[in-house]
Amino acid sequence: MYLYTWLSSLLLSHIYGGERAEYVTVQLGRHSYVNKGPVAFGILPSNAVDSLGDTIRGIGSAVTVKRGSWFLTRNGSFAGIFITHPDSGPHGNMKDGYQTRQHEIDFVLNPYEGSKNLDYSEALKTLTLSYQRTVLQFDTDDSKLSGVDPTGTRPPTSSDPALPLVSSADPRLTLDTESIVEDVDGTYWLGDEYGPHIYNFNSSGHRIGVIQPPRAYVPLNSAGNIEFISDANPVTGRMEGQGFEGLTMDYETRTLYAMLQSALVQDGGADKDGKKSDTTSRYTRIIAYGVGGESPELKGEWVVPLPRSASKGKTRASSEILFVGDGTFLSLSRDGDGRGGNGEKSSYKQIDLFSVNGATSIAGSKYDDPSNPVAAGGNLEGDVVPAEYTSFVDMIDKKSLKKLGLHNGSPDDETLIASRWEGLAIAPVCDAENQDDYFVFAIADNNFSTTDGIIGGVPYNEGLDVHSQSLVYRLTLPSLARGSVGDMLVPANLRAWEACARDLMSASINLEDEVAKGSSANPFKEPYPPTPSTFTRSRNNRAGNRQKKESFDDRLQVEEPFACLERPPALHWLYLCNQRNEELDIPGVKVLPGNIKSAAGHAEGTVHHGERAVFRT
């Protein structure tokens, strides 16, 4: 057996060669977190279109790395697939609305941590994004979903709570999606702003469930009735445009966490006249649901004190959260300035940390009744201990921006940092010497701003081209359980091919036969590319019980599934980062969570969660 854990470190040493940037370390609870700075920048052009011919934009509203797509290539770059979801779409009051949808976008990451500042064109080579496909979304009755501002309410049924509709004349369900999570069962959870609700969709885009939070969150009018009108503030409940911006999952326990962008109306979100108050809205709420059983279960609810501006005490609302283990989260907060925003000069864009350890859980308490605010007028009740919050990553740090050819303030050009950063995603570095290091992706929502847009065949011009910007940071997150994020990708073969994530997900072959043929003395002789086959897996059902093993094929329908593969070299390597928390049975190879073992004695070894190993056959 040959176990070359050193090769991963060697590749990463090459990637991160040169003088190290200055690191920033912060302490929260019992953990020390390290910001090693930005390592990549990329864009999706403002005039990009999807397979329907519509402008893609708004991908930063909600984003996650597709489970099973993340891997390290032979040349040291990383690749994967983003699942992204626009919000309500362009022109929220279009006559027919914008059918909600999610996109798949391939990306290749070439992290840079050298001492030389890159210019804008050089920086764009560190992260490349390529649109692949779109999945349109439908309600349980197969009706098309809309993103138009709601004016109607669907009465509750035996399976659903009251839900927002386009209007009484147009009874389509309407969503303003601001966050997304892929569950271990292949379904997706979406955080919505209109409700606020948490919707569950299958992989084909059909709604299969919904979670309504406690009544304190639900928008109620003066008569105590639910009213989802998005352009008006209710008497109690979520503020207009301040729903579940943040959604994340603890995959170890299958617990969903959803956080409001800022405080509820009764918790200081609005002043005594019912108008939005930026100075009293800092005490927002995060709520937890267990989704591993037959139905979602409320598991916790806490108050989070959002940061405020030093000069006027204005709340820095949260646009996204990311679970990083041990009751701790990253929170993306920002102002509205930057490219495509209110002004050119931004004063606050950060990825901060907060922990609910030691905070008071108010789940099921009187504070879930709208008549009992937890922070009336922005003053927190004395019996409630809030989460602990600390500053972490400064996204507008001048040196960090300059490193990747960006700037803050004038001139207002394509190198100006974007205004609306709203998405976070995470993937492991799989560095044997730094096993707690992760890549954290921040993605901006360009709000469909382009001079060359088209929706439903109708052109539009917003007067400014704002590309969808993406920044990648390398962070040390010791609280996150190794292997709890970023799935193992089962390769299609045992060869050191250059491959994109989609290629490797497109086929699997009989590994036992290929190992037998694949020694360096006997190169592969089969046709190119190899014939796809299936493998089987076991997974837990929602009750936590092991289900019967079923064959499945994860192939994706693409025109040229092997377009980015190269011919195999003389030696054949298997790259695996064992992350999937389930048992896999591949012909000739038995793969258990945390273990990789091949058949026929050609290679045998163990890979711990979060570690990458290289086996030579």
Coordinates of C-alpha atoms in Angstrom, one line a residue:
M1 CA 0.0 0.0 0.0
Y2 CA 1.2 3.5 -0.8
L3 CA -0.5 6.3 1.2
Y4 CA 0.8 9.7 0.1
T5 CA -0.8 12.2 2.4
W6 CA 2.2 14.4 1.8
L7 CA 1.2 15.0 -1.8
S8 CA -1.8 17.1 -0.8
S9 CA 0.4 19.3 1.4
L10 CA 3.0 19.5 -1.5
L11 CA 0.3 20.8 -3.9
L12 CA -1.0 23.3 -1.4
S13 CA 2.5 24.5 -0.6
H14 CA 2.8 25.2 -4.3
I15 CA -0.5 27.0 -4.4
Y16 CA 0.2 29.1 -1.4
G17 CA 3.9 29.7 -2.1
G18 CA 5.5 33.1 -1.4
E19 CA 5.4 35.3 1.6
R20 CA 2.4 34.8 3.9
A21 CA 0.0 37.6 4.4
E22 CA -0.7 38.9 7.9
Y23 CA -3.3 36.6 9.6
V24 CA -6.0 37.8 12.0
T25 CA -6.9 35.6 15.0
V26 CA -10.0 36.0 17.1
Q27 CA -11.1 34.1 20.2
L28 CA -14.8 33.1 20.6
G29 CA -15.6 30.7 23.5
R30 CA -13.0 28.0 23.7
H31 CA -11.9 28.3 20.0
S32 CA -9.4 30.5 18.2
Y33 CA -10.4 31.4 14.7
V34 CA -8.0 32.5 12.0
N35 CA -8.6 34.7 9.0
K36 CA -5.9 33.9 6.5
G37 CA -7.2 36.4 4.0
P38 CA -8.8 36.3 0.5
V39 CA -7.3 33.8 -1.9
A40 CA -9.5 34.2 -5.0
F41 CA -11.9 36.4 -6.9
G42 CA -14.3 35.7 -9.8
I43 CA -17.4 37.0 -11.6
L44 CA -20.3 35.9 -13.6
P45 CA -20.9 38.6 -16.3
S46 CA -24.0 40.7 -15.9
N47 CA -25.4 39.7 -19.3
A48 CA -25.1 35.9 -18.8
V49 CA -28.3 34.0 -19.6
D50 CA -29.7 30.7 -18.5
S51 CA -31.1 27.8 -20.6
L52 CA -34.4 29.6 -20.9
G53 CA -32.7 32.7 -22.4
D54 CA -33.4 34.7 -19.2
T55 CA -30.8 36.9 -17.5
I56 CA -29.2 34.7 -14.8
R57 CA -28.4 37.3 -12.2
G58 CA -29.0 37.5 -8.5
I59 CA -27.1 34.3 -7.8
G60 CA -25.6 35.7 -4.6
S61 CA -29.0 35.8 -2.9
A62 CA -28.7 32.1 -2.0
V63 CA -25.8 29.7 -2.7
T64 CA -24.4 26.4 -1.5
V65 CA -21.7 23.9 -2.8
K66 CA -23.5 20.9 -4.2
R67 CA -22.9 17.9 -2.1
G68 CA -20.5 15.4 -3.8
S69 CA -19.1 17.9 -6.3
W70 CA -16.0 19.2 -4.4
F71 CA -12.6 17.8 -5.3
L72 CA -8.9 18.5 -5.8
T73 CA -7.5 18.1 -9.3
R74 CA -4.0 16.7 -10.1
N75 CA -2.7 20.2 -10.9
G76 CA -3.6 21.5 -7.5
S77 CA -6.8 23.5 -8.4
F78 CA -10.1 22.8 -6.8
A79 CA -13.4 22.3 -8.6
G80 CA -17.1 22.0 -7.7
I81 CA -20.6 23.0 -8.4
F82 CA -22.6 25.9 -6.9
I83 CA -26.3 25.6 -6.4
T84 CA -27.6 29.2 -6.6
H85 CA -31.0 30.7 -6.3
P86 CA -32.1 34.2 -7.3
D87 CA -34.5 36.1 -5.1
S88 CA -37.9 37.4 -6.3
G89 CA -36.4 38.2 -9.7
P90 CA -36.1 41.4 -11.7
H91 CA -38.9 44.0 -11.5
G92 CA -40.8 42.3 -8.7
N93 CA -44.1 43.5 -10.1
M94 CA -43.8 42.2 -13.6
K95 CA -47.2 41.4 -15.1
D96 CA -46.6 37.7 -15.1
G97 CA -43.9 37.5 -12.5
Y98 CA -40.6 35.6 -12.6
Q99 CA -40.9 31.9 -12.2
T100 CA -38.6 30.9 -9.3
R101 CA -35.6 28.7 -10.2
Q102 CA -32.3 27.5 -9.1
H103 CA -29.1 27.3 -11.2
E104 CA -26.1 25.0 -11.3
I105 CA -22.8 26.8 -11.9
D106 CA -19.5 24.9 -12.2
F107 CA -16.5 26.6 -10.7
V108 CA -12.7 26.1 -10.7
L109 CA -10.7 27.6 -7.8
N110 CA -7.0 28.3 -8.1
P111 CA -6.2 29.8 -4.7
Y112 CA -3.6 32.5 -4.5
E113 CA -1.7 33.5 -1.4
G114 CA 1.5 35.0 -2.8
S115 CA 2.9 38.4 -1.8
K116 CA 2.4 40.1 -5.1
N117 CA -0.8 42.1 -5.7
L118 CA -2.7 40.9 -8.7
D119 CA -4.3 43.1 -11.2
Y120 CA -8.0 42.6 -11.9
S121 CA -7.5 40.4 -15.0
E122 CA -5.0 38.2 -13.2
A123 CA -7.3 37.9 -10.2
L124 CA -10.2 36.7 -12.4
K125 CA -8.1 33.6 -13.1
T126 CA -8.2 32.5 -9.5
L127 CA -11.9 31.7 -9.6
T128 CA -13.8 30.9 -12.8
L129 CA -17.5 30.3 -13.0
S130 CA -19.4 28.6 -15.8
Y131 CA -23.2 28.3 -16.0
Q132 CA -24.5 24.7 -16.6
R133 CA -28.3 24.4 -16.1
T134 CA -31.5 25.7 -14.5
V135 CA -34.2 23.9 -12.6
L136 CA -37.6 25.7 -12.6
Q137 CA -39.8 25.4 -9.5
F138 CA -43.4 24.3 -9.0
D139 CA -45.9 24.0 -6.2
T140 CA -47.3 20.7 -4.9
D141 CA -50.1 20.9 -7.6
D142 CA -47.5 21.5 -10.4
S143 CA -48.4 25.2 -10.8
K144 CA -45.6 27.5 -11.6
L145 CA -44.1 29.4 -8.6
S146 CA -43.8 33.2 -8.8
G147 CA -41.5 35.8 -7.3
V148 CA -44.0 38.7 -7.6
D149 CA -44.9 40.7 -4.6
P150 CA -47.8 39.0 -2.8
T151 CA -51.1 40.7 -2.2
G152 CA -53.1 37.6 -1.4
T153 CA -53.2 34.8 1.3
R154 CA -53.9 31.1 0.8
P155 CA -55.8 29.8 3.8
P156 CA -54.2 27.0 5.8
T157 CA -54.8 23.4 4.9
S158 CA -54.2 20.1 6.6
S159 CA -50.7 20.0 5.0
D160 CA -49.8 23.7 4.8
P161 CA -50.0 26.9 6.9
A162 CA -51.3 30.1 5.4
L163 CA -49.1 31.0 2.5
P164 CA -48.5 34.1 0.3
L165 CA -50.2 34.3 -3.1
V166 CA -49.7 36.6 -6.0
S167 CA -53.3 37.8 -5.6
S168 CA -56.8 36.5 -5.1
A169 CA -57.2 36.5 -8.9
D170 CA -53.8 34.7 -9.4
P171 CA -53.6 32.0 -6.7
R172 CA -50.0 31.0 -7.4
L173 CA -47.6 30.7 -4.5
T174 CA -44.9 33.4 -4.5
L175 CA -41.5 33.2 -2.9
D176 CA -38.6 35.6 -2.3
T177 CA -35.8 33.2 -1.7
E178 CA -32.8 34.5 0.2
S179 CA -31.0 31.4 1.4
I180 CA -30.6 27.7 0.4
V181 CA -29.4 24.5 2.0
E182 CA -28.9 21.1 0.4
D183 CA -30.0 18.3 2.7
V184 CA -28.4 14.9 3.0
D185 CA -31.4 13.3 1.3
G186 CA -30.9 15.4 -1.9
T187 CA -33.7 17.8 -1.2
Y188 CA -33.3 21.6 -0.8
W189 CA -34.4 23.9 2.0
L190 CA -35.1 27.6 1.0
G191 CA -35.3 30.5 3.4
D192 CA -38.0 32.9 2.3
E193 CA -38.5 36.6 2.9
Y194 CA -42.3 37.0 2.2
G195 CA -43.5 34.6 4.9
P196 CA -41.0 34.2 6.4
H197 CA -41.1 30.4 5.7
I198 CA -38.6 27.6 5.1
Y199 CA -39.7 25.6 2.0
N200 CA -38.6 22.1 1.1
F201 CA -38.1 21.2 -2.6
N202 CA -37.1 18.0 -4.3
S203 CA -34.3 17.9 -6.8
S204 CA -36.7 18.3 -9.7
G205 CA -37.9 21.6 -8.4
H206 CA -41.2 20.6 -6.8
R207 CA -42.3 21.8 -3.4
I208 CA -42.7 19.0 -0.9
G209 CA -43.1 20.8 2.4
V210 CA -42.9 24.0 4.4
I211 CA -42.0 25.1 7.9
Q212 CA -43.8 28.1 9.4
P213 CA -42.1 29.7 12.4
P214 CA -43.8 30.7 15.6
R215 CA -46.6 33.3 15.5
A216 CA -44.2 36.0 16.7
Y217 CA -42.6 35.8 13.2
V218 CA -45.7 35.9 11.1
P219 CA -46.8 39.3 9.7
L220 CA -50.1 40.3 11.4
N221 CA -52.2 43.3 10.6
S222 CA -54.1 45.5 13.2
A223 CA -57.0 43.0 13.2
G224 CA -54.6 40.1 14.0
N225 CA -54.9 38.5 10.6
I226 CA -52.0 37.2 8.5
E227 CA -51.1 39.7 5.8
F228 CA -48.1 39.0 3.5
I229 CA -48.0 42.2 1.5
S230 CA -44.3 42.8 1.1
D231 CA -44.2 46.5 0.6
A232 CA -45.8 47.4 3.9
N233 CA -44.8 46.8 7.5
P234 CA -47.2 44.6 9.6
V235 CA -48.2 45.4 13.2
T236 CA -46.2 42.5 14.5
G237 CA -43.9 39.8 12.9
R238 CA -41.2 40.1 10.3
M239 CA -40.3 43.5 8.9
E240 CA -40.9 44.3 5.3
G241 CA -38.0 42.8 3.3
Q242 CA -36.4 41.4 6.5
G243 CA -37.2 37.7 6.4
F244 CA -35.1 34.5 6.6
E245 CA -32.0 35.9 4.9
G246 CA -29.9 33.3 6.6
L247 CA -30.3 29.5 6.5
T248 CA -27.7 26.9 7.3
M249 CA -27.5 23.3 8.5
D250 CA -25.6 21.2 11.0
Y251 CA -25.2 18.1 9.0
E252 CA -24.1 16.0 12.0
T253 CA -27.5 16.4 13.6
R254 CA -29.6 17.5 10.5
T255 CA -30.6 20.7 12.3
L256 CA -31.7 23.7 10.2
Y257 CA -30.9 27.2 11.5
A258 CA -32.8 30.2 10.1
M259 CA -32.0 33.8 11.0
L260 CA -34.0 37.0 10.3
Q261 CA -32.2 39.8 8.6
S262 CA -33.0 42.1 11.5
A263 CA -35.4 42.4 14.4
L264 CA -39.1 41.6 14.3
V265 CA -41.5 44.6 14.3
Q266 CA -42.3 44.2 18.0
D267 CA -38.6 43.6 18.9
G268 CA -37.5 47.1 17.7
G269 CA -37.7 46.6 14.0
A270 CA -40.2 49.5 13.7
D271 CA -40.6 52.6 15.7
K272 CA -43.8 53.6 17.5
D273 CA -45.3 54.9 14.2
G274 CA -44.7 51.6 12.5
K275 CA -41.9 52.8 10.3
K276 CA -38.6 50.9 9.9
S277 CA -36.1 51.8 12.6
D278 CA -32.4 51.3 11.8
T279 CA -31.3 52.3 15.3
T280 CA -33.4 49.8 17.4
S281 CA -33.4 46.7 15.2
R282 CA -30.2 45.0 16.3
Y283 CA -31.8 42.2 18.3
T284 CA -32.7 39.6 15.6
R285 CA -33.6 36.0 16.2
I286 CA -32.2 32.6 15.0
I287 CA -34.3 29.6 15.2
A288 CA -33.4 25.8 14.9
Y289 CA -35.4 22.9 13.5
G290 CA -34.5 19.3 13.5
V291 CA -35.4 17.8 10.1
G292 CA -34.2 14.2 10.6
G293 CA -37.5 12.9 11.7
E294 CA -40.9 12.5 10.2
S295 CA -41.7 16.2 10.6
P296 CA -39.7 19.2 11.6
E297 CA -39.1 19.8 15.3
L298 CA -38.4 23.1 17.0
K299 CA -35.1 22.6 18.8
G300 CA -34.0 26.1 19.9
E301 CA -34.4 29.9 19.4
W302 CA -31.9 32.6 20.4
V303 CA -31.4 36.4 20.2
V304 CA -28.5 37.6 18.2
P305 CA -27.1 41.2 18.7
L306 CA -26.2 42.5 15.3
P307 CA -23.4 45.0 14.9
R308 CA -24.1 48.7 14.7
S309 CA -22.4 51.7 13.1
A310 CA -20.1 53.7 15.4
S311 CA -21.4 57.1 14.2
K312 CA -25.2 56.7 14.2
G313 CA -25.8 53.4 15.8
K314 CA -27.5 51.9 12.7
T315 CA -28.0 48.2 12.6
R316 CA -25.8 46.2 10.3
A317 CA -28.4 43.6 9.1
S318 CA -27.3 40.1 8.4
S319 CA -27.5 38.8 4.9
E320 CA -26.5 35.2 5.5
I321 CA -25.3 32.7 8.1
L322 CA -23.1 29.6 8.0
F323 CA -22.9 27.0 10.7
V324 CA -19.3 26.3 11.8
G325 CA -19.9 23.9 14.6
D326 CA -20.2 23.9 18.4
G327 CA -23.2 26.4 18.4
T328 CA -21.1 28.9 16.4
F329 CA -22.0 30.7 13.1
L330 CA -20.5 33.0 10.5
S331 CA -22.7 36.0 9.8
L332 CA -22.4 38.2 6.7
S333 CA -23.3 41.8 7.4
R334 CA -22.9 44.8 5.2
D335 CA -24.1 48.2 4.3
G336 CA -25.7 49.1 0.9
D337 CA -22.8 50.9 -0.7
G338 CA -20.4 49.7 -3.4
R339 CA -20.9 48.8 -7.0
G340 CA -24.6 48.9 -7.8
G341 CA -25.5 50.4 -4.4
N342 CA -26.4 53.6 -2.8
G343 CA -22.9 55.1 -2.9
E344 CA -19.4 54.2 -3.9
K345 CA -17.7 54.2 -0.6
S346 CA -18.6 51.3 1.7
S347 CA -18.1 51.5 5.5
Y348 CA -19.0 48.0 6.6
K349 CA -18.8 44.6 4.9
Q350 CA -17.8 41.8 7.2
I351 CA -18.1 38.1 7.8
D352 CA -18.4 37.9 11.6
L353 CA -18.7 35.2 14.2
F354 CA -21.4 34.6 16.9
S355 CA -22.1 31.8 19.3
V356 CA -25.3 30.7 21.0
N357 CA -23.5 28.8 23.6
G358 CA -24.5 30.3 26.9
A359 CA -27.4 32.2 25.3
T360 CA -31.0 31.8 26.5
S361 CA -33.2 29.7 24.3
I362 CA -36.6 31.3 24.0
A363 CA -38.1 28.5 22.0
G364 CA -41.6 27.8 23.1
S365 CA -41.5 30.6 25.6
K366 CA -43.8 33.6 25.9
Y367 CA -41.6 35.5 23.4
D368 CA -43.0 33.3 20.6
D369 CA -46.3 35.2 21.2
P370 CA -46.3 38.5 19.3
S371 CA -47.8 40.2 22.3
N372 CA -44.6 39.6 24.3
P373 CA -41.6 41.3 22.5
V374 CA -38.2 40.2 23.6
A375 CA -36.7 43.6 22.8
A376 CA -39.4 46.3 22.7
G377 CA -37.9 49.5 21.4
G378 CA -34.6 47.8 20.9
N379 CA -34.2 47.1 24.7
L380 CA -33.5 43.4 25.4
E381 CA -35.5 41.8 28.2
G382 CA -33.4 41.3 31.4
D383 CA -34.1 37.5 31.6
V384 CA -32.7 36.9 28.1
V385 CA -28.9 36.4 27.5
P386 CA -28.1 37.1 23.8
A387 CA -25.6 35.3 21.6
E388 CA -21.9 36.3 21.9
Y389 CA -20.8 38.3 18.7
T390 CA -17.4 39.2 17.5
S391 CA -15.8 40.8 14.4
F392 CA -13.8 38.5 12.2
V393 CA -13.3 39.1 8.4
D394 CA -13.2 42.7 7.1
M395 CA -14.1 42.4 3.4
I396 CA -13.2 46.0 2.6
D397 CA -9.8 45.9 4.2
K398 CA -7.7 48.0 1.7
K399 CA -4.7 45.5 1.5
S400 CA -7.0 42.5 1.0
L401 CA -8.9 44.2 -1.8
K402 CA -5.7 45.4 -3.5
K403 CA -4.3 41.9 -3.4
L404 CA -7.1 40.9 -5.9
G405 CA -7.2 44.0 -8.0
L406 CA -10.2 45.5 -6.2
H407 CA -10.9 48.8 -4.4
N408 CA -13.5 50.6 -2.2
G409 CA -14.8 54.0 -3.2
S410 CA -14.4 55.9 -6.5
P411 CA -13.9 55.2 -9.3
D412 CA -17.2 53.4 -9.9
D413 CA -16.0 50.7 -12.3
E414 CA -15.9 47.0 -12.5
T415 CA -13.0 46.8 -9.9
L416 CA -15.2 48.5 -7.3
I417 CA -16.3 46.0 -4.6
A418 CA -20.0 45.1 -5.0
S419 CA -22.6 46.5 -2.7
R420 CA -25.0 43.5 -1.9
W421 CA -23.0 40.6 -0.5
E422 CA -25.7 38.0 0.4
G423 CA -24.4 34.5 0.0
L424 CA -21.9 32.2 1.9
A425 CA -20.7 28.7 1.0
I426 CA -18.0 26.5 2.4
A427 CA -15.7 23.7 1.3
P428 CA -12.7 22.0 3.1
V429 CA -9.2 22.7 2.0
C430 CA -8.3 19.1 3.0
D431 CA -4.7 20.1 3.9
A432 CA -3.1 17.4 6.1
E433 CA -1.1 20.1 7.9
N434 CA -4.0 22.4 8.4
Q435 CA -7.0 20.1 8.9
D436 CA -9.3 22.9 10.3
D437 CA -8.8 25.2 7.2
Y438 CA -11.8 25.9 4.9
F439 CA -12.5 27.9 1.9
V440 CA -15.5 30.3 2.6
F441 CA -17.1 31.7 -0.6
A442 CA -18.9 35.1 -0.4
I443 CA -21.1 35.9 -3.4
A444 CA -22.8 39.2 -4.2
D445 CA -26.3 39.7 -5.5
N446 CA -26.2 42.1 -8.4
N447 CA -30.0 42.7 -8.2
F448 CA -30.4 41.8 -11.9
S449 CA -28.5 45.1 -12.8
T450 CA -27.4 45.0 -16.4
T451 CA -27.7 47.1 -19.5
D452 CA -28.3 44.0 -21.6
G453 CA -31.0 42.1 -19.8
I454 CA -33.8 39.9 -21.0
I455 CA -36.6 38.1 -19.2
G456 CA -39.3 36.2 -20.9
G457 CA -38.1 37.5 -24.3
V458 CA -38.5 41.1 -23.2
P459 CA -35.2 43.1 -23.1
Y460 CA -34.5 45.5 -20.2
N461 CA -31.8 48.0 -19.3
E462 CA -31.1 48.9 -15.7
G463 CA -28.5 51.5 -16.7
L464 CA -25.5 49.8 -15.1
D465 CA -23.6 46.6 -15.6
V466 CA -23.0 44.9 -12.2
H467 CA -21.3 41.6 -12.5
S468 CA -21.9 38.9 -9.8
Q469 CA -18.8 39.1 -7.8
S470 CA -17.4 36.2 -5.7
L471 CA -14.6 36.4 -3.1
V472 CA -13.0 33.3 -1.5
Y473 CA -11.3 33.4 2.0
R474 CA -9.2 30.8 3.7
L475 CA -10.3 30.5 7.3
T476 CA -9.3 28.3 10.2
L477 CA -12.5 27.1 11.9
P478 CA -11.6 24.7 14.7
S479 CA -15.1 24.3 16.0
L480 CA -16.4 22.7 12.8
A481 CA -16.3 18.9 13.0
R482 CA -14.0 17.5 10.3
G483 CA -15.9 15.9 7.6
S484 CA -19.2 17.6 8.4
V485 CA -19.2 19.8 5.3
G486 CA -18.0 19.0 1.8
D487 CA -18.8 15.5 0.5
M488 CA -16.4 12.9 -0.7
L489 CA -16.5 12.8 -4.5
V490 CA -16.3 9.2 -5.8
P491 CA -14.2 9.5 -9.0
A492 CA -15.2 7.9 -12.2
N493 CA -11.9 6.2 -12.5
L494 CA -8.5 5.5 -10.9
R495 CA -6.5 7.8 -13.2
A496 CA -4.8 11.1 -12.6
W497 CA -7.0 12.9 -15.2
E498 CA -7.7 16.6 -15.2
A499 CA -11.5 16.7 -14.7
C500 CA -14.2 19.0 -13.7
A501 CA -16.7 18.1 -11.0
R502 CA -19.4 17.5 -13.5
D503 CA -17.3 14.9 -15.4
L504 CA -16.5 13.0 -12.3
M505 CA -20.1 12.9 -11.3
S506 CA -21.2 11.8 -14.7
A507 CA -19.9 8.2 -14.6
S508 CA -18.6 5.4 -12.4
I509 CA -16.9 2.2 -13.5
N510 CA -16.1 -1.2 -12.1
L511 CA -13.1 -0.2 -10.0
E512 CA -12.1 -3.7 -9.2
D513 CA -11.6 -4.5 -12.9
E514 CA -9.9 -1.2 -13.6
V515 CA -7.5 -1.7 -10.7
A516 CA -6.6 -5.1 -12.1
K517 CA -5.9 -3.6 -15.5
G518 CA -4.4 -0.4 -14.2
S519 CA -0.9 -1.1 -13.1
S520 CA 1.8 1.1 -14.5
A521 CA 3.1 -1.9 -16.4
N522 CA -0.3 -2.4 -18.0
P523 CA -2.0 0.9 -18.9
F524 CA -5.7 1.0 -19.4
K525 CA -6.9 -0.4 -22.7
E526 CA -10.6 0.2 -22.6
P527 CA -12.3 2.6 -24.9
Y528 CA -12.2 6.3 -24.1
P529 CA -14.2 7.5 -22.3
P530 CA -15.1 4.5 -20.1
T531 CA -18.6 3.2 -20.1
P532 CA -20.7 4.6 -17.2
S533 CA -22.2 2.2 -14.6
T534 CA -24.1 2.5 -11.3
F535 CA -23.2 2.1 -7.7
T536 CA -25.3 1.7 -4.6
R537 CA -25.6 3.5 -1.3
S538 CA -27.4 3.2 2.0
R539 CA -28.8 6.2 3.7
N540 CA -30.8 7.0 6.8
N541 CA -34.4 7.9 6.4
R542 CA -36.0 10.8 8.3
A543 CA -36.6 8.6 11.3
G544 CA -32.9 7.8 11.5
N545 CA -33.3 4.2 10.4
R546 CA -31.1 2.5 7.8
Q547 CA -33.0 2.1 4.5
K548 CA -32.6 -0.7 2.1
K549 CA -29.7 -0.2 -0.3
E550 CA -30.8 0.9 -3.7
S551 CA -28.9 1.3 -7.0
F552 CA -28.7 4.8 -8.3
D553 CA -26.9 6.7 -11.0
D554 CA -25.8 10.3 -10.3
R555 CA -25.1 11.0 -14.0
L556 CA -26.0 14.5 -15.1
Q557 CA -27.2 15.2 -18.6
V558 CA -24.6 17.3 -20.3
E559 CA -23.7 17.6 -23.9
E560 CA -20.0 16.8 -23.5
P561 CA -19.6 15.0 -20.2
F562 CA -15.9 14.3 -20.7
A563 CA -15.0 17.6 -22.3
C564 CA -12.4 18.6 -19.8
L565 CA -10.7 15.2 -19.2
E566 CA -7.2 14.6 -20.4
R567 CA -5.6 11.3 -21.4
P568 CA -4.4 9.2 -18.5
P569 CA -0.6 9.3 -17.7
A570 CA 1.5 6.2 -17.0
L571 CA 0.8 6.1 -13.3
H572 CA -2.7 5.9 -12.0
W573 CA -3.9 7.7 -8.9
L574 CA -7.0 7.9 -6.9
Y575 CA -7.9 11.2 -5.2
L576 CA -10.5 11.0 -2.5
C577 CA -11.6 13.4 0.2
N578 CA -13.8 11.4 2.4
Q579 CA -16.6 13.7 3.5
R580 CA -19.9 11.9 2.8
N581 CA -21.5 10.8 6.1
E582 CA -23.1 7.6 4.6
E583 CA -22.0 4.2 3.5
L584 CA -21.2 3.7 -0.2
D585 CA -20.9 0.4 -2.1
I586 CA -18.9 0.7 -5.3
P587 CA -18.2 -2.4 -7.4
G588 CA -14.9 -3.7 -6.0
V589 CA -14.6 -1.0 -3.3
K590 CA -16.2 -0.8 0.1
V591 CA -16.5 2.8 1.3
L592 CA -17.6 3.5 4.9
P593 CA -17.9 6.9 6.5
G594 CA -14.4 7.9 7.3
N595 CA -12.8 4.9 5.6
I596 CA -11.7 4.0 2.1
K597 CA -10.7 0.4 1.2
S598 CA -10.2 -1.1 -2.2
A599 CA -10.7 -4.7 -3.3
A600 CA -8.1 -7.3 -4.5
G601 CA -5.4 -5.9 -2.2
H602 CA -4.3 -3.3 -4.7
A603 CA -4.6 -0.5 -2.2
E604 CA -5.9 -0.3 1.3
G605 CA -5.9 2.5 3.9
T606 CA -8.0 4.7 6.1
V607 CA -8.8 8.4 5.5
H608 CA -10.3 10.3 8.4
H609 CA -13.1 12.8 7.9
G610 CA -11.7 16.0 6.5
E611 CA -8.4 14.5 5.3
R612 CA -7.3 13.9 1.7
A613 CA -5.2 10.9 0.8
V614 CA -3.7 9.7 -2.4
F615 CA -3.5 6.0 -3.2
R616 CA -1.3 4.6 -5.9
T617 CA -2.4 1.4 -7.6

